[in-house]
Short mmCIF file of C-alpha atoms in Angstrom, two decimals:
data_model
loop_
_atom_site.label_atom_id
_atom_site.label_comp_id
_atom_site.label_asym_id
_atom_site.label_seq_id
_atom_site.Cartn_x
_atom_site.Cartn_y
_atom_site.Cartn_z
CA MET P 27 -16.73 2.06 -8.48
CA ASN P 28 -20.15 1.99 -6.85
CA PHE P 29 -19.87 1.42 -3.13
CA SER P 30 -22.64 0.03 -0.99
CA SER P 31 -21.53 2.26 1.87
CA LYS P 32 -20.40 5.89 2.16
CA LEU P 33 -18.10 4.98 5.07
CA LEU P 34 -16.39 2.36 2.93
CA GLU P 35 -16.13 4.76 -0.01
CA ASN P 36 -14.53 7.50 2.14
CA ALA P 37 -12.00 5.09 3.62
CA VAL P 38 -11.07 3.71 0.17
CA ASN P 39 -10.70 7.20 -1.30
CA GLU P 40 -8.41 8.30 1.52
CA VAL P 41 -6.22 5.18 1.36
CA ALA P 42 -6.03 5.51 -2.45
CA GLN P 43 -4.24 8.86 -2.00
CA LEU P 44 -1.16 7.06 -0.67
CA PRO P 45 1.63 6.77 -3.25
CA GLY P 46 1.44 3.65 -5.42
CA ILE P 47 -2.02 2.65 -4.16
CA GLY P 48 -4.94 2.50 -6.59
CA LYS P 49 -8.64 2.16 -5.77
CA ARG P 50 -8.66 -1.64 -6.03
CA THR P 51 -5.66 -2.09 -3.74
CA ALA P 52 -7.17 0.43 -1.33
CA LEU P 53 -10.41 -1.55 -1.25
CA ARG P 54 -8.47 -4.76 -0.57
CA MET P 55 -6.64 -3.09 2.33
CA VAL P 56 -9.79 -1.61 3.84
CA LEU P 57 -11.66 -4.93 3.61
CA HIS P 58 -8.65 -6.59 5.25
CA LEU P 59 -8.88 -4.10 8.14
CA LEU P 60 -12.59 -4.85 8.52
CA LYS P 61 -11.75 -8.52 9.06
CA GLN P 62 -9.20 -7.71 11.80
CA PRO P 63 -10.00 -6.67 15.39
CA LYS P 64 -11.08 -3.01 15.58
CA SER P 65 -8.07 -2.26 17.76
CA GLN P 66 -5.70 -2.79 14.82
CA THR P 67 -7.37 -0.04 12.80
CA HIS P 68 -7.47 2.27 15.82
CA ASN P 69 -3.76 1.66 16.43
CA LEU P 70 -3.02 2.43 12.79
CA ALA P 71 -5.14 5.60 12.83
CA ASN P 72 -3.67 6.79 16.14
CA SER P 73 -0.08 6.12 15.14
CA LEU P 74 -0.51 8.19 11.96
CA SER P 75 -2.27 11.06 13.76
CA ASN P 76 0.32 11.02 16.54
CA LEU P 77 3.12 11.07 14.00
CA VAL P 78 1.96 14.16 12.11
CA ASP P 79 0.95 15.98 15.30
CA ASN P 80 4.08 15.38 17.35
CA ILE P 81 6.96 14.78 14.95
CA LYS P 82 9.83 17.26 15.07
CA LEU P 83 12.79 18.02 12.88
CA CYS P 84 16.13 18.00 14.71
CA LYS P 85 17.22 21.65 15.12
CA LYS P 86 20.79 20.78 14.15
CA CYS P 87 20.57 18.29 11.28
CA HIS P 88 16.86 18.59 10.26
CA ASN P 89 16.40 14.83 10.48
CA ILE P 90 13.04 13.45 11.67
CA SER P 91 13.13 13.15 15.45
CA ASP P 92 10.94 12.89 18.57
CA VAL P 93 12.99 15.52 20.40
CA ASP P 94 14.55 18.91 19.59
CA VAL P 95 18.04 17.53 19.03
CA CYS P 96 18.22 14.01 17.56
CA ASP P 97 20.17 11.11 19.07
CA ILE P 98 22.95 11.35 16.50
CA CYS P 99 23.53 15.09 17.00
CA ALA P 100 23.29 14.71 20.79
CA ASN P 101 25.84 11.85 20.86
CA PRO P 102 29.17 13.28 22.16
CA SER P 103 31.19 10.45 20.62
CA ARG P 104 30.29 11.47 17.05
CA ASN P 105 32.84 13.57 15.16
CA GLU P 106 31.28 17.00 14.62
CA GLU P 107 34.03 18.04 12.22
CA ILE P 108 32.61 15.92 9.39
CA ILE P 109 29.14 16.56 7.96
CA CYS P 110 27.44 14.19 5.54
CA VAL P 111 24.82 15.90 3.35
CA VAL P 112 21.86 13.61 2.50
CA GLU P 113 18.42 13.99 1.01
CA ASP P 114 16.13 12.47 3.64
CA VAL P 115 15.81 10.22 6.67
CA ARG P 116 16.03 7.03 4.57
CA ASP P 117 19.57 7.96 3.50
CA VAL P 118 20.55 8.57 7.13
CA MET P 119 19.17 5.12 8.01
CA ALA P 120 21.03 3.51 5.09
CA ILE P 121 24.39 5.09 6.02
CA GLU P 122 23.91 4.38 9.75
CA ASN P 123 23.34 0.71 8.86
CA THR P 124 26.85 0.53 7.36
CA SER P 125 28.43 1.61 10.71
CA GLN P 126 31.16 3.24 8.58
CA PHE P 127 30.39 6.90 9.34
CA LYS P 128 31.02 8.50 12.69
CA GLY P 129 30.39 12.15 11.79
CA LEU P 130 27.12 14.12 11.79
CA TYR P 131 24.46 14.49 9.10
CA HIS P 132 22.71 17.36 7.42
CA VAL P 133 19.32 16.44 5.94
CA LEU P 134 18.34 18.65 2.99
CA GLY P 135 14.73 17.49 2.80
CA GLY P 136 14.87 16.92 -0.96
CA LYS P 137 16.86 17.78 -4.09
CA ILE P 138 16.79 20.86 -6.32
CA SER P 139 14.22 19.93 -8.98
CA PRO P 140 12.69 22.71 -11.10
CA ILE P 141 10.21 20.22 -12.61
CA GLU P 142 8.75 19.44 -9.19
CA GLY P 143 8.99 23.09 -8.14
CA VAL P 144 11.73 22.49 -5.56
CA GLY P 145 14.29 25.31 -5.46
CA PRO P 146 17.27 25.88 -3.12
CA GLN P 147 15.06 27.98 -0.82
CA ASN P 148 12.83 24.91 -0.16
CA LEU P 149 15.79 22.93 1.19
CA THR P 150 17.93 23.42 4.29
CA ILE P 151 20.95 24.63 2.29
CA GLU P 152 21.03 28.07 3.97
CA SER P 153 21.25 26.41 7.39
CA LEU P 154 24.13 24.18 6.18
CA ILE P 155 26.13 27.20 4.99
CA GLU P 156 25.54 29.00 8.32
CA LYS P 157 26.71 25.88 10.17
CA VAL P 158 29.91 25.71 8.11
CA LYS P 159 30.59 29.43 8.71
CA LEU P 160 30.80 28.76 12.47
CA GLY P 161 34.20 27.14 11.76
CA THR P 162 33.98 23.77 13.57
CA ILE P 163 33.33 21.73 10.42
CA LYS P 164 36.42 20.55 8.51
CA GLU P 165 34.83 18.42 5.76
CA VAL P 166 31.49 18.19 3.97
CA ILE P 167 30.66 14.85 2.26
CA PHE P 168 28.00 14.91 -0.46
CA ALA P 169 25.90 11.72 -0.37
CA LEU P 170 23.02 12.52 -2.71
CA SER P 171 21.61 10.18 -5.34
CA SER P 172 23.56 10.08 -8.59
CA THR P 173 20.86 11.75 -10.70
CA ILE P 174 20.60 15.07 -12.56
CA GLU P 175 18.80 16.55 -9.54
CA GLY P 176 21.37 15.15 -7.11
CA ASP P 177 24.30 16.46 -9.15
CA THR P 178 22.66 19.89 -9.52
CA THR P 179 22.14 20.10 -5.77
CA ASN P 180 25.72 18.97 -5.08
CA PHE P 181 27.04 21.62 -7.46
CA TYR P 182 24.85 24.39 -6.01
CA ILE P 183 26.06 23.65 -2.48
CA PHE P 184 29.67 23.22 -3.66
CA LYS P 185 29.59 26.70 -5.23
CA GLN P 186 28.45 28.21 -1.93
CA LEU P 187 31.06 26.33 0.09
CA GLU P 188 33.92 27.14 -2.33
CA LYS P 189 34.40 30.64 -0.87
CA LEU P 190 34.60 29.23 2.65
CA GLN P 191 37.65 27.12 1.73
CA ILE P 192 36.45 23.89 3.30
CA LYS P 193 37.26 20.33 2.24
CA THR P 194 34.43 18.81 0.18
CA SER P 195 34.12 15.21 -1.00
CA THR P 196 31.52 12.94 -2.56
CA ILE P 197 30.82 9.27 -1.92
CA ALA P 198 32.60 6.95 -4.38
CA ARG P 199 30.74 5.86 -7.52
CA GLY P 200 31.73 2.52 -8.95
CA ILE P 201 30.89 -1.12 -9.43
CA ALA P 202 28.81 -2.43 -6.53
CA VAL P 203 30.33 -5.17 -4.40
CA GLY P 204 29.19 -8.52 -5.86
CA ASP P 205 28.35 -7.05 -9.29
CA GLU P 206 29.76 -8.53 -12.49
CA LEU P 207 31.72 -6.15 -14.73
CA GLN P 208 29.98 -7.24 -17.94
CA TYR P 209 26.60 -6.02 -16.67
CA ALA P 210 27.81 -2.64 -15.37
CA ASP P 211 26.77 0.46 -17.34
CA GLU P 212 29.60 2.20 -19.17
CA ILE P 213 29.43 5.50 -17.25
CA THR P 214 29.80 3.78 -13.88
CA LEU P 215 32.55 1.49 -15.19
CA GLY P 216 34.32 4.44 -16.85
CA ARG P 217 34.26 6.47 -13.65
CA SER P 218 35.45 3.53 -11.58
CA ILE P 219 38.52 3.24 -13.82
CA LEU P 220 39.28 6.98 -13.75
CA ASN P 221 38.84 7.11 -9.96
CA ARG P 222 40.76 3.91 -9.25
CA ILE P 223 42.27 3.56 -5.79
CA PRO P 224 45.45 1.91 -4.48
CA PHE P 225 44.82 -1.81 -4.12
CA ASP P 226 45.71 -1.92 -0.41
CA LYS P 227 43.06 0.72 0.37
CA SER P 228 40.27 -1.32 -1.15
CA PHE P 229 39.64 -3.53 1.87
CA MET G 7 15.61 -0.91 10.39
CA ASN G 8 16.91 1.64 12.92
CA PHE G 9 14.55 4.58 13.11
CA SER G 10 15.54 8.00 14.36
CA SER G 11 12.09 8.43 15.90
CA LYS G 12 9.75 6.18 17.89
CA LEU G 13 6.71 7.92 16.38
CA LEU G 14 7.99 7.17 12.89
CA GLU G 15 8.78 3.58 13.83
CA ASN G 16 5.29 2.99 15.27
CA ALA G 17 3.58 4.44 12.21
CA VAL G 18 5.73 2.35 9.84
CA ASN G 19 5.09 -0.84 11.83
CA GLU G 20 1.33 -0.26 11.78
CA VAL G 21 1.20 0.53 8.05
CA ALA G 22 3.39 -2.51 7.31
CA GLN G 23 0.64 -4.75 8.72
CA LEU G 24 -1.57 -3.95 5.71
CA PRO G 25 -1.62 -6.77 3.13
CA GLY G 26 1.10 -6.51 0.49
CA ILE G 27 2.95 -3.70 2.27
CA GLY G 28 6.50 -4.28 3.50
CA LYS G 29 8.54 -2.07 5.82
CA ARG G 30 10.20 -0.13 3.01
CA THR G 31 6.92 0.66 1.25
CA ALA G 32 5.38 1.59 4.60
CA LEU G 33 8.24 4.01 5.26
CA ARG G 34 7.77 5.58 1.80
CA MET G 35 4.05 6.04 2.48
CA VAL G 36 4.58 7.53 5.92
CA LEU G 37 7.25 9.95 4.65
CA HIS G 38 4.83 10.92 1.87
CA LEU G 39 2.16 11.72 4.47
CA LEU G 40 4.67 13.85 6.41
CA LYS G 41 5.19 16.00 3.30
CA GLN G 42 1.43 16.55 2.85
CA PRO G 43 -0.77 18.90 4.91
CA LYS G 44 -1.58 17.42 8.34
CA SER G 45 -5.26 17.43 7.43
CA GLN G 46 -4.74 14.65 4.86
CA THR G 47 -3.40 12.27 7.50
CA HIS G 48 -6.17 13.23 9.93
CA ASN G 49 -8.78 12.59 7.23
CA LEU G 50 -7.22 9.20 6.51
CA ALA G 51 -7.08 8.26 10.20
CA ASN G 52 -10.63 9.46 10.87
CA SER G 53 -12.12 7.71 7.85
CA LEU G 54 -10.58 4.39 8.94
CA SER G 55 -11.69 4.76 12.57
CA ASN G 56 -15.17 5.83 11.49
CA LEU G 57 -15.41 2.86 9.17
CA VAL G 58 -14.61 0.19 11.75
CA ASP G 59 -16.70 1.90 14.45
CA ASN G 60 -19.85 2.52 12.44
CA ILE G 61 -19.98 -0.02 9.61
CA LYS G 62 -22.91 -2.43 9.61
CA LEU G 63 -23.73 -5.61 7.79
CA CYS G 64 -27.11 -5.57 6.02
CA LYS G 65 -29.50 -7.73 8.08
CA LYS G 66 -30.86 -9.36 4.94
CA CYS G 67 -27.91 -9.96 2.61
CA HIS G 68 -24.93 -9.43 4.99
CA ASN G 69 -23.33 -6.96 2.58
CA ILE G 70 -21.36 -4.03 4.00
CA SER G 71 -23.76 -1.13 4.56
CA ASP G 72 -24.22 2.13 6.46
CA VAL G 73 -27.76 1.19 7.48
CA ASP G 74 -29.58 -1.88 8.79
CA VAL G 75 -30.99 -2.89 5.40
CA CYS G 76 -28.79 -2.06 2.40
CA ASP G 77 -29.94 -0.08 -0.66
CA ILE G 78 -30.20 -3.17 -2.84
CA CYS G 79 -32.34 -5.15 -0.36
CA ALA G 80 -34.48 -2.06 0.34
CA ASN G 81 -35.12 -1.41 -3.37
CA PRO G 82 -38.70 -2.55 -4.18
CA SER G 83 -37.95 -2.88 -7.90
CA ARG G 84 -35.44 -5.71 -7.34
CA ASN G 85 -36.68 -9.26 -7.86
CA GLU G 86 -36.64 -10.96 -4.47
CA GLU G 87 -37.28 -14.38 -6.02
CA ILE G 88 -33.71 -14.70 -7.28
CA ILE G 89 -30.73 -14.74 -4.89
CA CYS G 90 -27.13 -14.52 -6.08
CA VAL G 91 -24.65 -16.05 -3.61
CA VAL G 92 -21.29 -14.23 -3.57
CA GLU G 93 -18.18 -14.19 -1.43
CA ASP G 94 -17.80 -10.53 -0.48
CA VAL G 95 -18.70 -6.93 -1.25
CA ARG G 96 -16.26 -6.76 -4.19
CA ASP G 97 -18.25 -9.43 -6.03
CA VAL G 98 -21.48 -7.51 -5.41
CA MET G 99 -19.82 -4.41 -6.86
CA ALA G 100 -18.55 -6.35 -9.88
CA ILE G 101 -21.96 -7.86 -10.66
CA GLU G 102 -23.79 -4.57 -10.06
CA ASN G 103 -21.43 -2.93 -12.57
CA THR G 104 -22.70 -5.28 -15.30
CA SER G 105 -26.33 -4.05 -14.79
CA GLN G 106 -27.38 -7.59 -15.81
CA PHE G 107 -28.74 -8.79 -12.48
CA LYS G 108 -31.96 -7.50 -10.95
CA GLY G 109 -32.36 -9.96 -8.07
CA LEU G 110 -30.95 -9.79 -4.55
CA TYR G 111 -27.62 -10.91 -3.15
CA HIS G 112 -26.46 -13.08 -0.29
CA VAL G 113 -22.91 -12.32 0.89
CA LEU G 114 -21.20 -15.35 2.49
CA GLY G 115 -18.26 -13.44 3.93
CA GLY G 116 -15.70 -15.91 2.58
CA LYS G 117 -15.32 -19.43 1.25
CA ILE G 118 -14.99 -22.75 3.04
CA SER G 119 -11.23 -23.20 3.42
CA PRO G 120 -9.91 -25.69 5.98
CA ILE G 121 -6.35 -24.44 5.40
CA GLU G 122 -7.31 -20.93 6.51
CA GLY G 123 -9.53 -22.31 9.26
CA VAL G 124 -12.77 -21.15 7.64
CA GLY G 125 -15.62 -23.65 8.11
CA PRO G 126 -19.30 -23.43 7.12
CA GLN G 127 -20.13 -22.08 10.59
CA ASN G 128 -17.92 -19.01 9.93
CA LEU G 129 -19.99 -18.06 6.88
CA THR G 130 -23.60 -16.91 6.55
CA ILE G 131 -24.76 -20.23 5.04
CA GLU G 132 -27.21 -20.94 7.89
CA SER G 133 -28.95 -17.62 7.29
CA LEU G 134 -29.21 -18.38 3.54
CA ILE G 135 -30.91 -21.74 4.20
CA GLU G 136 -33.35 -20.07 6.64
CA LYS G 137 -34.11 -17.43 4.00
CA VAL G 138 -34.84 -20.09 1.37
CA LYS G 139 -37.10 -21.99 3.79
CA LEU G 140 -39.39 -18.94 3.99
CA GLY G 141 -40.56 -19.86 0.48
CA THR G 142 -40.31 -16.58 -1.46
CA ILE G 143 -37.07 -17.50 -3.23
CA LYS G 144 -37.41 -19.42 -6.52
CA GLU G 145 -33.77 -19.61 -7.68
CA VAL G 146 -30.33 -19.49 -6.09
CA ILE G 147 -27.41 -18.54 -8.36
CA PHE G 148 -23.91 -19.53 -7.21
CA ALA G 149 -21.38 -16.86 -8.20
CA LEU G 150 -18.25 -17.88 -6.26
CA SER G 151 -14.74 -17.93 -7.67
CA SER G 152 -13.89 -21.01 -9.70
CA THR G 153 -11.37 -22.43 -7.21
CA ILE G 154 -11.27 -25.55 -5.03
CA GLU G 155 -12.59 -23.47 -2.11
CA GLY G 156 -15.33 -21.91 -4.24
CA ASP G 157 -16.44 -25.29 -5.64
CA THR G 158 -16.43 -26.84 -2.15
CA THR G 159 -18.59 -24.02 -0.83
CA ASN G 160 -20.97 -24.28 -3.79
CA PHE G 161 -21.32 -28.02 -3.24
CA TYR G 162 -21.86 -27.66 0.51
CA ILE G 163 -24.67 -25.15 -0.01
CA PHE G 164 -26.11 -27.17 -2.91
CA LYS G 165 -26.38 -30.25 -0.65
CA GLN G 166 -28.34 -28.24 1.91
CA LEU G 167 -30.64 -26.72 -0.70
CA GLU G 168 -31.27 -30.04 -2.46
CA LYS G 169 -33.88 -31.14 0.10
CA LEU G 170 -35.73 -27.84 -0.28
CA GLN G 171 -36.35 -28.54 -3.98
CA ILE G 172 -35.37 -25.11 -5.23
CA LYS G 173 -33.82 -24.21 -8.60
CA THR G 174 -30.05 -23.74 -8.35
CA SER G 175 -27.71 -22.46 -11.04
CA THR G 176 -24.12 -21.33 -11.37
CA ILE G 177 -22.67 -18.52 -13.48
CA ALA G 178 -21.38 -19.70 -16.87
CA ARG G 179 -17.70 -20.66 -17.15
CA GLY G 180 -16.15 -20.25 -20.55
CA ILE G 181 -13.87 -18.25 -22.80
CA ALA G 182 -13.89 -14.58 -21.79
CA VAL G 183 -15.24 -12.07 -24.31
CA GLY G 184 -12.25 -10.82 -26.34
CA ASP G 185 -10.05 -13.83 -25.50
CA GLU G 186 -8.34 -15.89 -28.18
CA LEU G 187 -9.10 -19.64 -28.19
CA GLN G 188 -5.45 -20.68 -28.59
CA TYR G 189 -4.50 -19.10 -25.26
CA ALA G 190 -7.42 -20.53 -23.26
CA ASP G 191 -6.65 -23.28 -20.73
CA GLU G 192 -8.00 -26.72 -21.65
CA ILE G 193 -10.38 -27.08 -18.69
CA THR G 194 -12.15 -23.81 -19.48
CA LEU G 195 -12.25 -24.57 -23.20
CA GLY G 196 -13.48 -28.12 -22.53
CA ARG G 197 -16.28 -26.89 -20.29
CA SER G 198 -17.28 -24.21 -22.77
CA ILE G 199 -17.75 -26.90 -25.45
CA LEU G 200 -19.73 -29.22 -23.14
CA ASN G 201 -21.93 -26.36 -21.95
CA ARG G 202 -22.46 -24.82 -25.39
CA ILE G 203 -25.55 -22.68 -25.84
CA PRO G 204 -27.90 -22.07 -28.80
CA PHE G 205 -26.29 -19.47 -31.07
CA ASP G 206 -29.21 -17.07 -30.93
CA LYS G 207 -28.99 -16.91 -27.15
CA SER G 208 -25.36 -15.80 -27.19
CA PHE G 209 -26.07 -12.10 -27.74
#
């Protein structure tokens, strides 16, 4: 692409580094910004700079937060005996939206993935084990994605927790509510039959 | 969406104002930035702020430029007797990439579109007519998109230029190079038959 302006070229190149954005889409976005009031672009630029300069990770659960201890960890009505292990802030948001979990979270910051160069030392696993050793926690729930990387991470943490004799569980895998059986994949369907639950508990 | 951080929420809301970006995609982009070195986000923010603060429109052709008169208008080897009328900078870039046009451009900044509230007074049509009245220009080529809005704009400008007795032309519409006839729409195919050209000129 030959740009008529260095300023335009720089902006497009920077925007094109965002995930899923190519040069053409970046150009469309930048030209859109040029048609809006300058204040919109300044707000965008400031909000991004502010975010990376001032964001903190909660000291307890490692979730993204504005303060040292996040709202969930600081809430006295949450049950600190149950810890739900998740990958990142999006999973916390998804589970919070269900209103079904009243315990605390532990955000790993990723999954063990040798291909992407992420080992156990890059995640907050050590801090989770230390937390469990303090003795308050009664149960650890694994809520990672059902992928090779997620299962590996679950298993790695499970092996460390085994010696501490603590209750561990994983979120149920099965047919999604509203899904039709005929379209379900056989592994999910197979597991949902093996792990069937008493009918009166399914509401 | 319930965010654990106001900073995160602000950044996501600002990014989600870009065209084609929803809240979920915005969140993915912002979390991606948080995993990169801070400098990347600062570069992105600075390049956008710099762009909107310092960008200029070329005084002659109204194309986006870093200086008062853009490189194309300032180039003495370009033929200033032929003006190609385009919608925005992307069309200039597309035509420049073909290396087939050696004249100058005139960037309208949009198309006449009553639905979007864009009238002739919002475009640089006035300035084009003034330019033609100076007498140097011999031919005006219309190179707008082949849509209702593009055709309306072409016709509006054509009506203004008619009195000035200047040569006007429009880029050829027809079957794209590499396209198969059977998949062409009938309007395009019909026009390409009506506007057929001598065989020896088709190379």
